[in-house]
mmCIF file of C-alpha atoms in Angstrom:
data_model
loop_
_atom_site.group_PDB
_atom_site.id
_atom_site.type_symbol
_atom_site.label_atom_id
_atom_site.label_comp_id
_atom_site.label_asym_id
_atom_site.label_seq_id
_atom_site.Cartn_x
_atom_site.Cartn_y
_atom_site.Cartn_z
ATOM 1 C CA UNK A 486 -95.940 -159.712 -44.382
ATOM 2 C CA UNK A 487 -93.239 -158.524 -42.004
ATOM 3 C CA UNK A 488 -91.170 -155.695 -43.274
ATOM 4 C CA UNK A 489 -87.927 -154.454 -41.769
ATOM 5 C CA UNK A 490 -86.289 -151.604 -43.610
ATOM 6 C CA UNK A 491 -82.949 -149.881 -43.189
ATOM 7 C CA UNK A 492 -82.209 -146.299 -44.156
ATOM 8 C CA UNK A 493 -79.342 -147.026 -46.560
ATOM 9 C CA UNK A 494 -78.017 -150.034 -48.501
ATOM 10 C CA UNK A 495 -74.561 -148.526 -48.963
ATOM 11 C CA UNK A 496 -72.825 -145.800 -46.995
ATOM 12 C CA UNK A 497 -69.332 -144.331 -47.258
ATOM 13 C CA UNK A 498 -68.066 -142.189 -44.389
ATOM 14 C CA UNK A 499 -64.773 -140.691 -43.341
ATOM 15 C CA UNK A 500 -62.868 -141.550 -40.169
ATOM 16 C CA UNK A 501 -64.126 -139.481 -37.239
ATOM 17 C CA UNK A 502 -67.564 -138.780 -38.712
ATOM 18 C CA UNK A 503 -70.725 -139.438 -36.713
ATOM 19 C CA UNK A 504 -72.834 -142.060 -38.461
ATOM 20 C CA UNK A 505 -76.520 -142.833 -38.011
ATOM 21 C CA UNK A 506 -78.068 -146.089 -39.205
ATOM 22 C CA UNK A 507 -81.826 -146.342 -38.922
ATOM 23 C CA UNK A 508 -84.110 -149.352 -38.842
ATOM 24 C CA UNK A 509 -87.898 -149.414 -39.025
ATOM 25 C CA UNK A 510 -90.230 -152.392 -38.590
ATOM 26 C CA UNK A 511 -93.958 -152.480 -39.264
ATOM 27 C CA UNK A 512 -95.033 -155.514 -37.234
ATOM 28 C CA UNK A 513 -95.360 -153.910 -33.795
ATOM 29 C CA UNK A 514 -92.479 -156.076 -32.540
ATOM 30 C CA UNK A 515 -91.213 -155.429 -29.038
ATOM 31 C CA UNK A 516 -87.643 -156.606 -29.675
ATOM 32 C CA UNK A 517 -85.161 -154.975 -32.037
ATOM 33 C CA UNK A 518 -81.531 -155.842 -32.676
ATOM 34 C CA UNK A 519 -78.407 -154.526 -34.374
ATOM 35 C CA UNK A 520 -75.777 -156.957 -35.678
ATOM 36 C CA UNK A 521 -72.628 -156.598 -37.652
ATOM 37 C CA UNK A 522 -71.664 -159.302 -40.114
ATOM 38 C CA UNK A 523 -68.067 -159.976 -41.068
ATOM 39 C CA UNK A 524 -66.755 -162.935 -43.123
ATOM 40 C CA UNK A 525 -66.052 -165.952 -40.932
ATOM 41 C CA UNK A 526 -67.382 -164.274 -37.796
ATOM 42 C CA UNK A 527 -71.082 -164.787 -38.346
ATOM 43 C CA UNK A 528 -73.585 -162.329 -36.942
ATOM 44 C CA UNK A 529 -72.405 -160.530 -33.825
ATOM 45 C CA UNK A 530 -74.882 -158.693 -31.635
ATOM 46 C CA UNK A 531 -74.049 -155.049 -30.985
ATOM 47 C CA UNK A 532 -77.099 -153.862 -29.024
ATOM 48 C CA UNK A 533 -80.693 -154.877 -28.582
ATOM 49 C CA UNK A 534 -83.847 -153.352 -27.167
ATOM 50 C CA UNK A 535 -86.943 -155.026 -25.743
ATOM 51 C CA UNK A 536 -88.987 -151.879 -25.180
ATOM 52 C CA UNK A 537 -89.067 -148.188 -26.020
ATOM 53 C CA UNK A 538 -86.158 -146.348 -24.399
ATOM 54 C CA UNK A 539 -84.697 -149.661 -23.193
ATOM 55 C CA UNK A 540 -81.348 -150.870 -24.491
ATOM 56 C CA UNK A 541 -79.023 -153.715 -23.646
ATOM 57 C CA UNK A 542 -75.429 -154.297 -24.698
ATOM 58 C CA UNK A 543 -74.695 -157.249 -26.887
ATOM 59 C CA UNK A 544 -71.349 -158.909 -27.472
ATOM 60 C CA UNK A 545 -69.540 -156.015 -29.195
ATOM 61 C CA UNK A 546 -71.006 -152.655 -28.026
ATOM 62 C CA UNK A 547 -67.730 -150.721 -27.933
ATOM 63 C CA UNK A 548 -67.751 -147.728 -30.265
ATOM 64 C CA UNK A 549 -71.531 -147.869 -30.770
ATOM 65 C CA UNK A 550 -74.625 -146.469 -29.129
ATOM 66 C CA UNK A 551 -78.335 -146.890 -29.871
ATOM 67 C CA UNK A 552 -81.580 -145.041 -29.526
ATOM 68 C CA UNK A 553 -85.166 -146.281 -29.416
ATOM 69 C CA UNK A 554 -87.601 -143.420 -28.985
ATOM 70 C CA UNK A 555 -90.477 -145.118 -30.818
ATOM 71 C CA UNK A 556 -91.461 -148.771 -30.855
ATOM 72 C CA UNK A 557 -91.018 -149.170 -34.600
ATOM 73 C CA UNK A 558 -87.641 -147.437 -34.904
ATOM 74 C CA UNK A 559 -84.189 -148.446 -33.653
ATOM 75 C CA UNK A 560 -81.127 -146.380 -34.486
ATOM 76 C CA UNK A 561 -77.469 -147.351 -34.358
ATOM 77 C CA UNK A 562 -74.968 -144.544 -33.844
ATOM 78 C CA UNK A 563 -71.260 -144.586 -34.479
ATOM 79 C CA UNK A 564 -70.046 -141.587 -32.478
ATOM 80 C CA UNK A 565 -66.688 -141.364 -34.273
ATOM 81 C CA UNK A 566 -66.393 -143.803 -37.135
ATOM 82 C CA UNK A 567 -63.183 -145.774 -37.475
ATOM 83 C CA UNK A 568 -61.903 -147.994 -40.298
ATOM 84 C CA UNK A 569 -62.386 -151.132 -38.184
ATOM 85 C CA UNK A 570 -66.122 -150.408 -38.213
ATOM 86 C CA UNK A 571 -66.260 -151.059 -41.947
ATOM 87 C CA UNK A 572 -68.770 -153.898 -42.124
ATOM 88 C CA UNK A 573 -72.266 -155.050 -43.063
ATOM 89 C CA UNK A 574 -74.822 -153.932 -40.469
ATOM 90 C CA UNK A 575 -78.064 -155.857 -40.106
ATOM 91 C CA UNK A 576 -81.114 -154.837 -38.140
ATOM 92 C CA UNK A 577 -83.713 -157.356 -36.957
ATOM 93 C CA UNK A 578 -86.956 -157.434 -34.996
ATOM 94 C CA UNK A 579 -88.996 -160.090 -33.229
ATOM 95 C CA UNK A 580 -91.951 -160.632 -30.983
ATOM 96 C CA UNK A 581 -91.344 -161.055 -27.288
ATOM 97 C CA UNK A 582 -92.161 -163.902 -24.952
ATOM 98 C CA UNK A 583 -90.946 -167.087 -23.358
ATOM 99 C CA UNK A 584 -89.419 -169.633 -25.672
ATOM 100 C CA UNK A 585 -87.885 -167.531 -28.402
ATOM 101 C CA UNK A 586 -89.261 -166.101 -31.600
ATOM 102 C CA UNK A 587 -88.174 -165.725 -35.213
ATOM 103 C CA UNK A 588 -86.085 -162.669 -35.933
ATOM 104 C CA UNK A 589 -86.879 -160.830 -39.155
ATOM 105 C CA UNK A 590 -83.927 -159.110 -40.761
ATOM 106 C CA UNK A 591 -83.595 -155.948 -42.769
ATOM 107 C CA UNK A 592 -81.658 -155.870 -46.065
ATOM 108 C CA UNK A 593 -78.474 -154.626 -44.430
ATOM 109 C CA UNK A 594 -76.304 -151.518 -44.728
ATOM 110 C CA UNK A 595 -72.810 -151.942 -46.072
ATOM 111 C CA UNK A 596 -70.756 -149.255 -44.361
ATOM 112 C CA UNK A 597 -67.301 -148.306 -45.566
ATOM 113 C CA UNK A 598 -65.188 -146.011 -43.405
ATOM 114 C CA UNK A 599 -62.228 -144.468 -45.212
ATOM 115 C CA UNK B 281 -72.886 -165.491 -21.850
ATOM 116 C CA UNK B 282 -73.824 -168.016 -24.510
ATOM 117 C CA UNK B 283 -71.201 -169.261 -26.972
ATOM 118 C CA UNK B 284 -72.127 -171.140 -30.146
ATOM 119 C CA UNK B 285 -69.631 -172.996 -32.305
ATOM 120 C CA UNK B 286 -70.520 -174.214 -35.779
ATOM 121 C CA UNK B 287 -68.801 -176.770 -38.022
ATOM 122 C CA UNK B 288 -67.782 -177.080 -40.757
ATOM 123 C CA UNK B 289 -67.141 -173.563 -42.009
ATOM 124 C CA UNK B 290 -67.432 -174.741 -45.613
ATOM 125 C CA UNK B 291 -69.152 -177.804 -47.047
ATOM 126 C CA UNK B 292 -69.219 -178.974 -50.645
ATOM 127 C CA UNK B 293 -71.588 -181.764 -51.749
ATOM 128 C CA UNK B 294 -72.865 -183.231 -54.994
ATOM 129 C CA UNK B 295 -76.437 -182.546 -55.940
ATOM 130 C CA UNK B 296 -78.648 -185.233 -54.416
ATOM 131 C CA UNK B 297 -76.302 -185.958 -51.521
ATOM 132 C CA UNK B 298 -77.075 -185.112 -47.895
ATOM 133 C CA UNK B 299 -75.468 -182.287 -45.922
ATOM 134 C CA UNK B 300 -75.043 -182.067 -42.158
ATOM 135 C CA UNK B 301 -74.040 -178.982 -40.190
ATOM 136 C CA UNK B 302 -73.314 -179.224 -36.478
ATOM 137 C CA UNK B 303 -73.439 -176.677 -33.648
ATOM 138 C CA UNK B 304 -72.593 -176.770 -29.977
ATOM 139 C CA UNK B 305 -73.725 -174.297 -27.328
ATOM 140 C CA UNK B 306 -72.481 -173.516 -23.848
ATOM 141 C CA UNK B 307 -75.472 -172.225 -21.843
ATOM 142 C CA UNK B 308 -77.604 -175.124 -20.618
ATOM 143 C CA UNK B 309 -80.470 -172.659 -20.046
ATOM 144 C CA UNK B 310 -80.821 -171.957 -23.779
ATOM 145 C CA UNK B 311 -84.162 -173.248 -24.991
ATOM 146 C CA UNK B 312 -84.642 -172.072 -28.568
ATOM 147 C CA UNK B 313 -82.453 -173.069 -31.513
ATOM 148 C CA UNK B 314 -83.180 -171.563 -34.947
ATOM 149 C CA UNK B 315 -81.388 -172.054 -38.247
ATOM 150 C CA UNK B 316 -81.102 -169.246 -40.772
ATOM 151 C CA UNK B 317 -80.215 -169.387 -44.453
ATOM 152 C CA UNK B 318 -78.543 -166.449 -46.166
ATOM 153 C CA UNK B 319 -78.297 -166.478 -49.927
ATOM 154 C CA UNK B 320 -75.688 -164.317 -51.590
ATOM 155 C CA UNK B 321 -76.564 -160.626 -51.245
ATOM 156 C CA UNK B 322 -79.743 -161.318 -49.318
ATOM 157 C CA UNK B 323 -80.875 -161.100 -45.720
ATOM 158 C CA UNK B 324 -80.855 -164.137 -43.381
ATOM 159 C CA UNK B 325 -84.158 -165.979 -43.254
ATOM 160 C CA UNK B 326 -85.392 -168.583 -40.805
ATOM 161 C CA UNK B 327 -85.659 -172.057 -42.314
ATOM 162 C CA UNK B 328 -86.376 -174.203 -39.268
ATOM 163 C CA UNK B 329 -86.236 -173.968 -35.491
ATOM 164 C CA UNK B 330 -86.490 -176.302 -32.532
ATOM 165 C CA UNK B 331 -87.332 -175.784 -28.885
ATOM 166 C CA UNK B 332 -85.716 -177.572 -25.980
ATOM 167 C CA UNK B 333 -88.708 -179.786 -25.250
ATOM 168 C CA UNK B 334 -88.369 -181.481 -28.665
ATOM 169 C CA UNK B 335 -85.609 -183.791 -29.904
ATOM 170 C CA UNK B 336 -86.210 -183.619 -33.635
ATOM 171 C CA UNK B 337 -88.183 -181.601 -36.141
ATOM 172 C CA UNK B 338 -88.640 -182.101 -39.883
ATOM 173 C CA UNK B 339 -89.854 -179.913 -42.705
ATOM 174 C CA UNK B 340 -89.710 -181.624 -46.094
ATOM 175 C CA UNK B 341 -86.008 -182.029 -46.956
ATOM 176 C CA UNK B 342 -84.639 -180.352 -43.848
ATOM 177 C CA UNK B 343 -84.521 -181.615 -40.280
ATOM 178 C CA UNK B 344 -82.980 -180.466 -37.042
ATOM 179 C CA UNK B 345 -81.970 -182.645 -34.108
ATOM 180 C CA UNK B 346 -81.230 -181.491 -30.576
ATOM 181 C CA UNK B 347 -79.244 -183.269 -27.869
ATOM 182 C CA UNK B 348 -79.691 -181.235 -24.688
ATOM 183 C CA UNK B 349 -77.429 -183.456 -22.623
ATOM 184 C CA UNK B 350 -74.509 -182.982 -24.975
ATOM 185 C CA UNK B 351 -75.539 -179.395 -25.790
ATOM 186 C CA UNK B 352 -75.406 -179.822 -29.516
ATOM 187 C CA UNK B 353 -77.837 -179.557 -32.404
ATOM 188 C CA UNK B 354 -77.556 -180.324 -36.093
ATOM 189 C CA UNK B 355 -79.136 -179.378 -39.404
ATOM 190 C CA UNK B 356 -79.704 -182.136 -41.932
ATOM 191 C CA UNK B 357 -80.518 -181.417 -45.573
ATOM 192 C CA UNK B 358 -81.395 -184.397 -47.744
ATOM 193 C CA UNK B 359 -81.482 -184.603 -51.548
ATOM 194 C CA UNK B 360 -79.560 -181.358 -51.865
ATOM 195 C CA UNK B 361 -80.267 -179.082 -54.817
ATOM 196 C CA UNK B 362 -78.220 -176.208 -56.293
ATOM 197 C CA UNK B 363 -80.647 -173.709 -54.735
ATOM 198 C CA UNK B 364 -79.613 -174.983 -51.302
ATOM 199 C CA UNK B 365 -76.236 -173.276 -51.874
ATOM 200 C CA UNK B 366 -76.007 -170.520 -49.263
ATOM 201 C CA UNK B 367 -74.532 -169.675 -45.881
ATOM 202 C CA UNK B 368 -76.317 -171.340 -42.984
ATOM 203 C CA UNK B 369 -76.238 -170.000 -39.427
ATOM 204 C CA UNK B 370 -77.265 -171.785 -36.268
ATOM 205 C CA UNK B 371 -78.207 -169.837 -33.146
ATOM 206 C CA UNK B 372 -79.152 -170.362 -29.527
ATOM 207 C CA UNK B 373 -81.394 -168.279 -27.303
ATOM 208 C CA UNK B 374 -81.476 -168.270 -23.504
ATOM 209 C CA UNK B 375 -84.781 -167.428 -21.769
ATOM 210 C CA UNK B 376 -84.023 -163.760 -21.060
ATOM 211 C CA UNK B 377 -85.797 -160.504 -21.837
ATOM 212 C CA UNK B 378 -85.298 -159.517 -25.437
ATOM 213 C CA UNK B 379 -85.049 -163.100 -26.751
ATOM 214 C CA UNK B 380 -81.554 -162.396 -27.997
ATOM 215 C CA UNK B 381 -79.798 -164.907 -30.242
ATOM 216 C CA UNK B 382 -76.150 -165.917 -30.218
ATOM 217 C CA UNK B 383 -75.123 -167.066 -33.691
ATOM 218 C CA UNK B 384 -72.535 -169.554 -34.844
ATOM 219 C CA UNK B 385 -69.895 -168.491 -37.339
ATOM 220 C CA UNK B 386 -71.778 -169.846 -40.346
ATOM 221 C CA UNK B 387 -71.328 -172.658 -42.867
ATOM 222 C CA UNK B 388 -70.973 -171.986 -46.577
ATOM 223 C CA UNK B 389 -72.735 -174.858 -48.351
ATOM 224 C CA UNK B 390 -71.978 -175.408 -52.016
ATOM 225 C CA UNK B 391 -74.074 -177.908 -53.953
ATOM 226 C CA UNK B 392 -72.425 -178.970 -57.200
ATOM 227 C CA UNK B 393 -74.792 -179.879 -60.038
#
């Protein structure tokens, strides 16, 4: 049974703080993803990684960075949190290969920046 | 990059009726089209997917159709039940490293008992 976990379900931070969101998967998946989910906007890809130490920008990378030092762990970093980064953040992982594979999502972290 | 549009944004049906959600995509190279269901307060979960070499796929009460020429695909739910109430997302994936997905904006389906 695939398990994707995220470090926090709820997080409240102040403007300007550095924020770390962590994601861990236990299925030896090559691909990992960070999305933010806002009402009416669906799931928007922030960054993804298809291998250790590899990272690719998604559709909305501004204000975010990521780190993947180990295969099972993918971290999202907000260098200086701003109120417009208040959102639900979802991590996902998948196998890699031609043709596309199911993405398995974590439970999400609801981040509030005040 | 890929762009996916999804309609309608909200859909209300009576229990037992059918529901149809439609998506269009822009990148003709996309070859994988999954549908995810997200119940309130829960994570998105895959309910059905289709690959570009197939025109239709069914799984009990749900089916997906794909028209590659027109670049659109649809989710069909028959005999809807209250537990089908959720937000549904379509997505498209081009054949690139990382198998990234571009999601539509979502459809909130409400099934009235």
